[in-house]
């Protein structure tokens, strides 16, 4: 049955025929789940391998605006969850997607978001196997929130943990920093800035698979989303009980992002990323890691940005600046740009 | 570090130190996940049994008010997801929980919700292994939305499907209908009704385990949440290509719920439930199913309400009324009481 009207109404969330029409026309016709039961039933040979572990991760996405240069909330919802699985060493397999939709949201917008999700899931090699939709009254949510939960399998013997990082290990990022945060900021329009910056939003599953294959000693990886690179490095340093020193001159930053940060007084180390990871490898595997990363599109810009050192009395993370000084890189303390992911 | 202030601020969602303090004080100190990585890593012997399947289900909860007689949004979030796993024949094992929190929400409220979740998870024998929090600006969400995703294991050989229902099969419910919908309606206060009705919200994992053990021929089960019993029966009938006839006199309804429905012109068949399931068993196993259900607290009120018949030209679901007539029981068409789950 075709949906009547072009906006979501409260009846679309009621559990009856209108809801079923919305779900069929907008969601299941695209995601094509194997059954319409309320649960997906899944089987994979990878799961039954002795020593394999299941990985489970979840994220709610509340980005404003929901469409921005380089992506939309659906793209971040898929990539973000795929990346949380991948940086933990898991092969992403299955995703669930739950939508909270504000009454009055355009059905055409939902269809665009769902189409993006389908494309990104295929790119990442994952399947969206189950979902949920709720509708809330006008003003009780902001257009649409998406919560994705990912299930993957960690192969036997792989154990990536921040605690494993040791002094001497090398820190590598896969490409430019801050594009997502900068793109969202510009898209929001409050700043009257006109830029061509696109979100870096990308799935990093293939990249992680390449590095893990090339670097048996890979310690850990983190995607530098909310809180940016600075917060990811601080979390790793704290867990591993080491210090980390990065080089300002080594940080890959687009001129436009740098310029925007200078104008607005922002620090690119705290800008959110949606396709950027930082990983630590033993020094002797750094070259192999860089080569493996550069062999996939998402790792073209891979560079060493610093290294782990023994922990002293001082700050956990420091940056050697352009002029040879040292600057403390603390965790983000106050408020980030809100609603960035 | 102790949280400053008693309300959630945007900084609590920023990815930095304030967020970490909120997560530690409110969430992980209660849920006690095994690691602070962004993914849980899980292992279970049940998973590696040949022929076992993984079950995955997700639900967003947006109930208003978030606290109501008989429960709160945290209780529904755990029970609802446990029940989606259980009615599909899976043993519930692990849950993720993602919170979207409105700026200004009281931290004490969050703590109460999290405490309920912990209690319900323990009752159901599941572990909350990973989660996420996002904070949105005032007016961009309604206090707190919770999305839970559940992972369970379906034992080898178990295959509950609505399609399996055959003419002659018996329909059983585990207890009274409509308590959740009625309790929420009264709690919202719009109706100036004063009642003692409590939500029926309960985890049904142990009940399903008991029935599945006693009834090898169990066809399918559904929890009758949004859209009520009427919508659940219509979905099953449509999938199975059968008709279903229920008996009005057999429906278990509390006098208070019946009275409230009469006053307000509501039909209890469409009221939401959060601890009520309907299941279909072969006639020869009906007695065994009833006995098994009555052996656990959530199934004390188990009764036969009707049976499946060959599909004719007429409506899918009908009800024989008190006075011997027949009434069509259609799917919910318009709007249910909004924000009931």
XYZ file of C-alpha atoms in Angstrom:
682
model
C 0.000 0.000 0.000
C 1.330 3.447 -0.866
C 1.915 5.878 1.950
C -0.587 8.670 2.152
C 0.898 12.133 2.545
C 4.523 13.165 2.451
C 5.184 13.645 6.162
C 5.426 11.324 9.089
C 2.434 11.434 11.444
C 1.957 9.999 14.915
C -0.147 7.201 13.380
C 3.053 5.982 11.684
C 4.331 5.054 15.120
C 1.200 3.428 16.521
C 1.880 -0.215 15.841
C -0.917 -0.635 13.319
C -1.403 -0.510 9.583
C 0.042 2.982 9.050
C 3.246 1.940 10.801
C 3.495 -1.185 8.722
C 3.073 0.824 5.533
C 5.823 3.231 6.587
C 8.162 0.398 7.534
C 7.551 -1.474 4.307
C 7.774 1.479 1.961
C 10.689 3.273 3.586
C 12.756 0.654 5.411
C 12.312 -3.021 4.598
C 11.923 -2.491 0.842
C 15.478 -1.127 0.923
C 17.149 -3.144 3.695
C 15.430 -6.402 2.641
C 15.665 -8.310 5.927
C 15.215 -12.051 5.645
C 12.152 -12.154 7.879
C 9.629 -9.707 9.276
C 9.892 -11.211 12.756
C 11.063 -8.812 15.446
C 14.450 -10.478 15.592
C 17.061 -11.415 13.022
C 18.397 -14.961 13.144
C 21.992 -15.151 12.122
C 24.616 -17.723 11.415
C 28.210 -17.416 10.368
C 31.036 -19.892 10.178
C 33.316 -17.221 11.668
C 31.331 -17.411 14.910
C 31.952 -21.079 15.511
C 35.730 -20.964 15.048
C 37.364 -21.984 18.323
C 38.608 -18.903 20.147
C 36.549 -16.447 18.104
C 34.731 -13.786 20.094
C 31.611 -11.795 19.393
C 31.978 -8.003 19.339
C 28.999 -5.764 20.195
C 28.893 -1.979 19.976
C 26.153 0.664 19.887
C 25.895 4.371 19.084
C 23.089 6.900 18.868
C 23.473 9.576 16.204
C 21.903 12.991 16.739
C 23.791 15.144 14.227
C 22.388 18.550 13.304
C 21.884 19.190 10.403
C 20.994 15.646 9.388
C 22.342 16.236 5.871
C 25.710 17.925 5.391
C 28.489 18.170 2.797
C 29.955 14.708 2.412
C 27.168 12.708 4.022
C 24.086 12.489 6.181
C 23.066 10.984 9.507
C 22.560 7.600 7.825
C 26.126 7.536 6.529
C 27.556 8.396 9.938
C 25.303 5.825 11.609
C 26.658 3.032 9.424
C 30.288 4.177 9.299
C 30.466 5.040 12.990
C 29.289 1.625 14.105
C 31.322 -0.265 11.510
C 34.352 1.691 12.703
C 33.738 0.931 16.380
C 33.766 -2.760 15.480
C 36.769 -2.468 13.169
C 39.056 -0.528 15.530
C 38.456 -3.230 18.132
C 39.786 -5.821 15.715
C 36.420 -7.305 14.755
C 35.173 -8.085 11.279
C 31.844 -6.199 11.047
C 28.991 -8.512 10.020
C 25.519 -7.357 11.061
C 23.847 -4.101 12.071
C 20.540 -3.138 13.638
C 19.088 0.323 13.049
C 16.530 2.046 15.294
C 14.917 5.316 14.218
C 13.281 7.940 16.426
C 11.378 10.205 14.068
C 9.771 13.565 14.814
C 6.195 13.961 13.651
C 6.213 16.104 10.516
C 9.524 14.829 9.200
C 9.461 14.520 5.418
C 9.233 10.964 4.182
C 11.512 11.920 1.289
C 14.235 12.814 3.817
C 13.863 9.430 5.510
C 14.150 7.724 2.132
C 17.363 9.584 1.354
C 18.839 8.610 4.731
C 17.864 4.968 4.266
C 19.336 4.904 0.747
C 22.649 6.212 2.087
C 22.638 3.582 4.798
C 22.125 0.835 2.244
C 25.024 2.100 0.103
C 27.404 2.440 3.065
C 26.463 -0.970 4.464
C 27.225 -2.579 1.107
C 30.561 -0.781 0.905
C 31.444 -2.024 4.363
C 30.258 -5.558 3.663
C 27.698 -5.550 6.480
C 23.981 -6.293 6.435
C 21.263 -4.309 8.241
C 19.275 -7.222 9.611
C 16.717 -5.744 12.005
C 15.346 -2.396 13.088
C 12.725 -0.339 14.838
C 10.859 2.914 14.271
C 9.265 5.188 16.829
C 7.470 8.435 16.129
C 7.381 11.232 18.693
C 5.288 14.396 18.664
C 6.437 17.610 17.047
C 9.106 19.208 19.194
C 9.887 16.007 21.130
C 12.866 15.155 18.905
C 14.880 16.923 16.209
C 13.831 15.382 12.862
C 15.461 11.991 13.183
C 17.818 10.193 15.544
C 19.385 6.906 14.481
C 20.816 4.267 16.800
C 22.888 1.565 15.164
C 24.225 -1.491 16.945
C 26.870 -3.620 15.324
C 27.819 -7.249 15.712
C 31.127 -8.570 14.454
C 33.506 -11.402 15.051
C 37.003 -11.051 16.474
C 39.212 -13.749 14.977
C 40.996 -16.110 17.373
C 44.185 -14.602 18.786
C 43.458 -10.967 17.954
C 43.356 -8.744 21.018
C 43.627 -4.997 20.398
C 43.650 -3.045 23.648
C 44.797 0.409 24.656
C 46.505 -1.222 27.662
C 48.896 -2.973 25.250
C 50.609 0.248 24.109
C 54.246 0.460 25.267
C 56.872 3.199 25.327
C 58.533 3.364 21.920
C 55.369 2.451 20.008
C 54.562 4.639 17.041
C 51.271 6.560 16.623
C 49.831 6.683 13.108
C 46.723 8.387 11.699
C 45.146 7.435 8.401
C 44.566 10.924 7.016
C 43.556 14.526 7.535
C 42.054 15.674 10.825
C 38.928 17.652 11.624
C 37.097 17.560 8.303
C 33.867 16.237 9.807
C 33.699 18.811 12.580
C 34.568 21.629 10.193
C 32.033 20.500 7.582
C 29.213 20.305 10.141
C 30.131 23.677 11.561
C 30.051 25.275 8.122
C 26.831 23.454 7.158
C 25.062 24.767 10.220
C 25.411 28.236 8.768
C 25.767 30.088 12.075
C 29.251 31.230 11.131
C 28.496 32.688 7.712
C 31.457 30.713 6.433
C 31.462 29.378 2.935
C 33.821 26.439 2.444
C 34.195 23.349 0.300
C 35.125 21.150 3.245
C 33.404 17.759 3.124
C 32.952 15.413 6.057
C 35.586 12.667 6.153
C 32.868 10.177 7.107
C 33.964 6.740 5.881
C 33.888 3.109 6.875
C 37.261 1.882 8.060
C 36.681 -1.863 8.065
C 38.798 -2.602 5.011
C 41.577 -0.338 6.295
C 41.676 -2.112 9.657
C 41.669 -5.516 7.963
C 44.696 -4.468 5.887
C 46.662 -3.188 8.902
C 45.813 -6.168 11.071
C 47.025 -8.527 8.352
C 50.290 -6.610 7.867
C 51.055 -5.948 11.553
C 50.788 -8.923 13.868
C 52.007 -6.656 16.684
C 49.296 -3.993 16.215
C 48.503 -2.751 19.752
C 45.275 -0.799 19.432
C 43.253 1.570 17.277
C 40.697 4.249 18.112
C 38.441 6.277 15.873
C 38.825 9.908 16.837
C 35.171 10.984 16.851
C 33.687 13.168 19.622
C 36.485 14.930 21.449
C 38.779 14.585 18.443
C 42.328 13.238 18.277
C 43.219 14.873 21.593
C 40.646 12.901 23.566
C 41.471 9.604 21.811
C 45.181 10.007 22.611
C 44.480 10.890 26.232
C 42.261 7.851 26.688
C 44.900 5.547 25.230
C 47.727 7.087 27.265
C 45.719 6.781 30.453
C 44.761 3.144 29.837
C 48.298 2.163 28.814
C 49.991 4.132 31.597
C 52.339 5.834 29.133
C 52.898 9.365 27.878
C 52.360 10.280 24.233
C 54.229 12.970 22.318
C 52.998 14.161 18.944
C 54.634 16.511 16.435
C 52.669 19.547 15.301
C 54.469 19.534 11.952
C 53.409 15.948 11.321
C 49.682 16.500 11.782
C 47.838 16.224 8.489
C 45.480 19.212 8.243
C 43.783 20.682 5.237
C 44.601 24.379 4.671
C 40.864 25.188 4.753
C 40.381 23.470 8.106
C 43.444 25.155 9.530
C 42.175 28.529 8.293
C 38.710 27.961 9.679
C 40.154 27.003 13.066
C 42.318 30.112 13.112
C 39.387 32.382 12.295
C 37.104 30.806 14.881
C 39.668 30.136 17.573
C 39.137 26.381 17.436
C 41.744 23.691 17.923
C 41.697 21.018 15.198
C 42.910 18.446 17.725
C 39.442 18.591 19.297
C 37.376 18.638 16.102
C 35.288 15.510 15.546
C 36.217 13.056 12.819
C 34.091 10.288 11.349
C 36.680 8.552 9.180
C 39.902 9.086 11.091
C 41.616 6.603 13.319
C 44.776 6.642 15.339
C 46.650 3.429 15.916
C 49.741 2.337 17.820
C 52.193 -0.195 16.431
C 55.629 -1.412 17.578
C 58.350 0.693 15.973
C 59.605 -2.202 13.843
C 56.181 -2.614 12.253
C 55.545 1.070 11.513
C 56.675 0.879 7.878
C 54.555 -2.192 7.226
C 51.545 -0.486 8.827
C 51.963 2.655 6.714
C 52.314 0.616 3.522
C 49.242 -1.482 4.332
C 47.183 1.592 5.147
C 48.204 3.426 1.984
C 47.100 0.413 -0.064
C 43.416 1.191 0.634
C 41.577 4.425 -0.260
C 40.813 5.389 3.351
C 44.489 5.171 4.282
C 46.078 7.152 1.440
C 47.071 9.915 3.825
C 48.574 7.677 6.533
C 51.420 9.303 8.474
C 53.298 8.879 11.727
C 52.282 11.661 14.132
C 54.184 10.753 17.287
C 55.087 8.036 19.716
C 54.516 6.636 23.184
C 57.074 7.402 25.907
C 57.550 6.343 29.495
C 55.102 8.137 31.742
C 56.666 10.905 33.814
C 55.299 13.405 36.315
C 54.021 15.650 33.547
C 50.962 15.652 31.326
C 49.904 12.464 29.511
C 49.868 13.935 26.026
C 52.100 16.709 24.727
C 52.729 18.252 21.323
C 56.088 19.520 20.052
C 55.139 22.726 18.298
C 56.337 24.222 15.050
C 58.766 26.405 16.987
C 60.241 23.629 19.096
C 58.210 24.264 22.252
C 55.996 21.751 24.024
C 52.268 22.168 24.549
C 49.993 20.163 26.824
C 47.244 18.338 24.901
C 44.568 17.738 27.513
C 41.288 15.910 27.125
C 38.453 18.095 25.987
C 37.137 19.670 29.179
C 34.107 21.757 28.315
C 31.646 21.650 25.499
C 32.379 20.486 22.006
C 30.445 21.818 19.075
C 27.147 20.217 19.979
C 25.296 17.635 17.886
C 28.238 16.763 15.700
C 27.637 13.026 15.656
C 35.599 12.601 40.009
C 32.181 13.678 41.242
C 29.762 15.235 38.810
C 29.282 18.928 39.212
C 25.653 20.093 39.237
C 22.506 18.015 39.268
C 21.449 18.395 35.644
C 22.849 17.166 32.380
C 24.548 19.848 30.283
C 25.702 19.829 26.663
C 29.273 19.388 27.897
C 28.248 15.946 29.158
C 27.862 14.894 25.532
C 31.024 16.439 24.127
C 33.387 13.490 24.209
C 35.699 14.978 26.804
C 36.188 14.827 30.529
C 32.654 15.890 31.497
C 31.221 13.082 29.403
C 33.553 10.582 30.963
C 32.548 11.707 34.445
C 28.855 11.315 33.595
C 29.393 7.882 32.059
C 31.443 6.671 35.007
C 29.223 8.033 37.753
C 25.839 7.212 36.227
C 26.347 4.269 33.887
C 29.468 2.133 34.150
C 29.590 2.194 37.950
C 26.233 0.384 37.840
C 26.466 -1.737 34.678
C 30.116 -2.667 35.338
C 31.176 -3.565 31.791
C 34.312 -5.664 31.539
C 36.220 -3.083 29.546
C 35.929 0.586 28.692
C 36.673 -0.041 25.032
C 33.916 1.018 22.651
C 32.955 -2.583 22.041
C 32.136 -5.535 24.241
C 33.914 -8.783 23.497
C 31.792 -11.777 24.231
C 32.063 -15.507 24.346
C 29.542 -18.181 25.164
C 29.563 -21.927 24.777
C 25.962 -21.680 23.557
C 27.192 -19.818 20.477
C 29.503 -22.542 19.281
C 26.977 -25.388 19.488
C 26.461 -26.769 15.980
C 23.204 -25.453 14.565
C 22.814 -22.658 17.096
C 21.876 -19.272 15.677
C 22.458 -15.766 16.900
C 19.357 -13.624 17.491
C 19.563 -9.828 17.206
C 16.789 -7.350 18.006
C 16.594 -3.617 18.688
C 14.014 -1.172 20.053
C 13.959 2.515 20.851
C 11.886 3.528 23.858
C 10.287 6.979 23.958
C 7.618 6.558 26.613
C 6.011 9.634 28.144
C 6.056 9.984 31.120
C 9.390 8.241 31.656
C 8.301 7.087 35.110
C 4.875 5.537 35.592
C 3.025 3.204 37.996
C 4.714 -0.182 37.722
C 7.930 0.899 36.053
C 9.959 3.420 34.122
C 11.542 3.733 30.688
C 14.532 1.686 31.861
C 12.347 -1.237 32.891
C 10.529 -1.242 29.550
C 13.819 -0.936 27.686
C 15.200 -4.082 29.309
C 11.969 -6.113 29.353
C 10.957 -5.118 25.821
C 14.228 -6.254 24.301
C 14.494 -9.381 26.435
C 10.941 -10.237 25.333
C 11.679 -9.708 21.639
C 14.493 -12.215 21.972
C 12.476 -14.641 24.077
C 9.355 -14.762 21.880
C 11.609 -15.647 18.949
C 12.865 -18.678 20.845
C 16.238 -17.229 21.802
C 17.887 -17.323 25.202
C 18.656 -13.641 25.954
C 22.339 -13.114 26.824
C 23.662 -9.598 26.220
C 22.242 -6.106 25.827
C 23.564 -2.767 24.650
C 21.944 0.455 25.868
C 22.163 3.825 24.095
C 20.826 6.971 25.769
C 19.762 10.211 24.100
C 19.448 12.735 26.895
C 17.910 16.190 26.789
C 20.028 18.978 28.232
C 18.623 19.871 31.648
C 17.521 16.344 32.517
C 18.050 15.619 36.197
C 20.969 13.333 36.901
C 18.968 11.793 39.741
C 16.337 10.696 37.197
C 19.017 9.062 35.052
C 20.337 7.252 38.089
C 16.887 5.890 38.921
C 16.431 4.671 35.346
C 19.844 3.009 35.310
C 19.172 1.335 38.664
C 15.931 -0.134 37.313
C 17.740 -1.397 34.236
C 20.304 -3.145 36.375
C 17.618 -4.857 38.480
C 15.599 -5.987 35.445
C 18.688 -7.231 33.623
C 19.624 -9.344 36.617
C 16.113 -10.759 36.870
C 16.232 -11.692 33.193
C 19.718 -13.153 33.437
C 21.194 -10.787 30.842
C 24.196 -8.476 31.027
C 24.337 -4.879 29.749
C 27.736 -5.035 28.096
C 28.132 -1.805 26.142
C 26.433 1.530 25.670
C 26.472 5.098 24.442
C 25.273 8.502 25.624
C 24.425 11.529 23.555
C 23.188 14.862 24.870
C 20.970 17.102 22.762
C 19.940 20.705 23.392
C 16.887 21.625 25.414
C 13.784 20.963 23.332
C 15.553 18.623 20.911
C 14.403 15.502 22.753
C 11.945 14.703 25.531
C 14.034 14.014 28.687
C 15.499 10.666 27.747
C 15.144 8.092 24.992
C 16.688 4.652 25.428
C 17.575 2.236 22.642
C 18.377 -1.302 23.704
C 19.689 -3.982 21.392
C 19.666 -7.588 22.469
C 21.758 -10.559 21.477
C 20.674 -14.089 22.260
C 21.218 -17.600 21.088
C 18.577 -19.803 19.495
C 19.277 -23.418 20.403
C 19.726 -25.918 17.567
C 16.416 -27.136 16.148
C 14.189 -24.384 17.596
C 12.377 -22.414 14.919
C 9.412 -20.322 16.076
C 7.698 -18.609 13.162
C 4.260 -17.110 12.616
C 4.168 -18.977 9.289
C 4.118 -22.270 11.219
C 0.640 -21.680 12.724
C -1.969 -24.112 11.336
C -5.763 -24.342 11.511
C -6.747 -26.009 14.783
C -3.846 -24.498 16.753
C -4.759 -22.935 20.058
C -4.049 -19.280 21.003
C -2.955 -18.643 24.589
C -2.127 -15.428 26.452
C -0.121 -15.338 29.678
C -2.292 -12.889 31.601
C -4.397 -9.749 31.700
C -4.514 -7.394 28.740
C -3.991 -3.653 28.455
C -2.520 -2.821 31.857
C 0.483 -1.007 30.394
C -1.531 1.182 28.062
C -4.057 1.966 30.776
C -1.355 2.759 33.361
C 0.445 5.163 31.002
C -2.802 6.849 30.056
C -3.716 7.395 33.696
C -0.179 8.524 34.588
C -0.217 11.156 31.888
C -2.970 12.879 33.813
C -4.837 14.288 30.804
C -7.901 12.256 31.645
C -8.296 13.226 35.283
C -8.647 9.542 36.084
C -7.400 8.159 39.317
C -6.694 4.430 39.195
C -4.457 1.853 40.809
C -3.587 0.186 37.518
C 0.107 -0.718 37.244
C 1.969 -1.409 34.029
C 2.310 -5.124 33.328
C 5.894 -4.538 32.223
C 7.855 -7.751 32.842
C 10.582 -9.856 31.311
C 9.215 -13.006 29.737
C 12.424 -14.967 29.187
C 11.817 -17.504 31.930
C 8.203 -17.958 30.822
C 9.240 -18.645 27.238
C 11.932 -21.071 28.386
C 9.319 -23.003 30.375
C 6.855 -23.217 27.468
C 9.507 -24.145 24.923
C 10.691 -26.984 27.157
C 7.145 -28.292 27.709
C 5.883 -27.889 24.118
C 8.146 -29.229 21.401
C 5.455 -28.280 18.877
C 5.249 -24.603 19.945
C 4.571 -22.672 16.714
C 5.247 -19.031 17.556
C 4.920 -16.325 20.174
C 4.503 -12.564 19.944
C 4.593 -9.882 22.594
C 1.541 -7.716 22.162
C 3.123 -4.270 22.581
C 2.247 -1.362 20.284
C -1.046 -2.048 18.539
C -2.072 -4.450 21.293
C -3.348 -8.019 21.010
C -5.416 -7.146 17.920
C -2.371 -6.164 15.855
C -0.311 -9.147 17.039
C -3.087 -11.582 16.054
C -3.555 -9.941 12.663
C 0.173 -10.146 11.910
C 0.288 -13.814 12.827
C -2.861 -14.654 10.836
C -1.544 -12.856 7.789
C 1.870 -14.550 7.935
C 0.372 -18.000 8.529
C -2.416 -17.596 5.967
C -5.041 -18.649 8.488
C -7.993 -17.001 10.219
C -8.090 -16.575 13.983
C -11.209 -16.562 16.124
C -11.072 -15.390 19.724
C -13.747 -15.490 22.442
C -14.689 -12.244 24.164
C -15.631 -14.114 27.341
C -12.175 -15.708 27.488
C -10.193 -12.452 27.392
C -8.527 -11.744 30.733
C -9.259 -8.116 31.577
C -9.059 -6.335 34.885
C -12.316 -4.682 35.925
C -10.491 -1.340 36.237
C -9.101 -1.566 32.695
C -12.493 -2.571 31.339
C -14.111 0.351 33.121
C -11.509 2.825 31.928
C -11.966 1.624 28.356
C -15.740 1.997 28.624
C -15.480 5.535 29.974
C -12.974 6.637 27.356
C -14.328 4.684 24.397
C -11.130 2.654 24.023
C -10.844 -0.962 22.961
C -8.610 -3.043 25.256
C -7.645 -5.206 22.285
C -5.588 -2.267 21.014
C -4.047 -1.160 24.315
C -0.296 -1.674 24.534
C 1.139 -4.347 26.793
C 4.715 -4.742 27.975
C 4.500 -8.129 29.667
C 1.857 -9.931 27.633
C 2.470 -12.476 24.950
C 0.218 -14.532 22.748
C 1.385 -17.906 21.557
C 0.061 -20.645 19.310
C 0.467 -24.332 20.103
C -0.914 -27.517 18.542
C -4.182 -28.479 20.259
C -2.668 -31.599 21.827
C 0.001 -29.495 23.571
C -2.335 -26.793 24.907
C -2.689 -28.310 28.369
C 1.074 -28.773 28.698
C 1.632 -25.168 27.599
C -0.871 -23.808 30.131
C 0.663 -25.858 32.944
C 4.194 -24.747 32.042
C 3.157 -21.107 31.863
C 1.319 -21.199 35.191
C 4.471 -22.596 36.811
C 6.240 -19.211 36.516
C 5.059 -15.902 38.017
C 4.598 -14.156 34.649
C 2.289 -16.919 33.432
C -0.064 -17.294 36.414
C -2.957 -15.935 34.412
C -2.425 -18.069 31.314
C -5.642 -18.876 29.433
C -6.765 -20.073 26.027
C -8.370 -17.172 24.154
C -9.149 -18.714 20.773
C -7.860 -20.765 17.893
C -6.676 -20.709 14.303
C -9.114 -21.746 11.565
C -8.887 -22.232 7.820
C -8.790 -18.891 6.063
C -12.044 -18.003 4.307
C -13.221 -14.985 2.315
C -13.903 -13.012 5.491
C -11.728 -11.033 7.881
C -8.503 -12.519 9.274
C -9.338 -12.088 12.935
C -12.819 -12.199 14.475
C -14.161 -12.212 18.012
C -17.228 -14.124 19.230
C -18.911 -11.619 21.499
C -20.597 -12.067 24.833
C -23.959 -12.228 23.102
C -22.948 -14.776 20.496
C -22.348 -12.381 17.600
C -19.115 -12.031 15.641
C -17.024 -8.870 15.455
C -14.181 -8.086 13.075
C -10.882 -7.463 14.876
C -8.880 -5.431 12.400
C -5.333 -4.183 12.752
C -5.040 -0.813 14.415
C -5.593 1.656 11.602
C -5.144 5.144 12.983
C -3.260 6.503 15.903
C -2.585 4.670 19.109
C -2.130 6.525 22.343
C 1.181 8.117 21.465
C 4.470 7.535 23.275
C 3.360 4.435 25.075
C 6.584 2.517 24.578
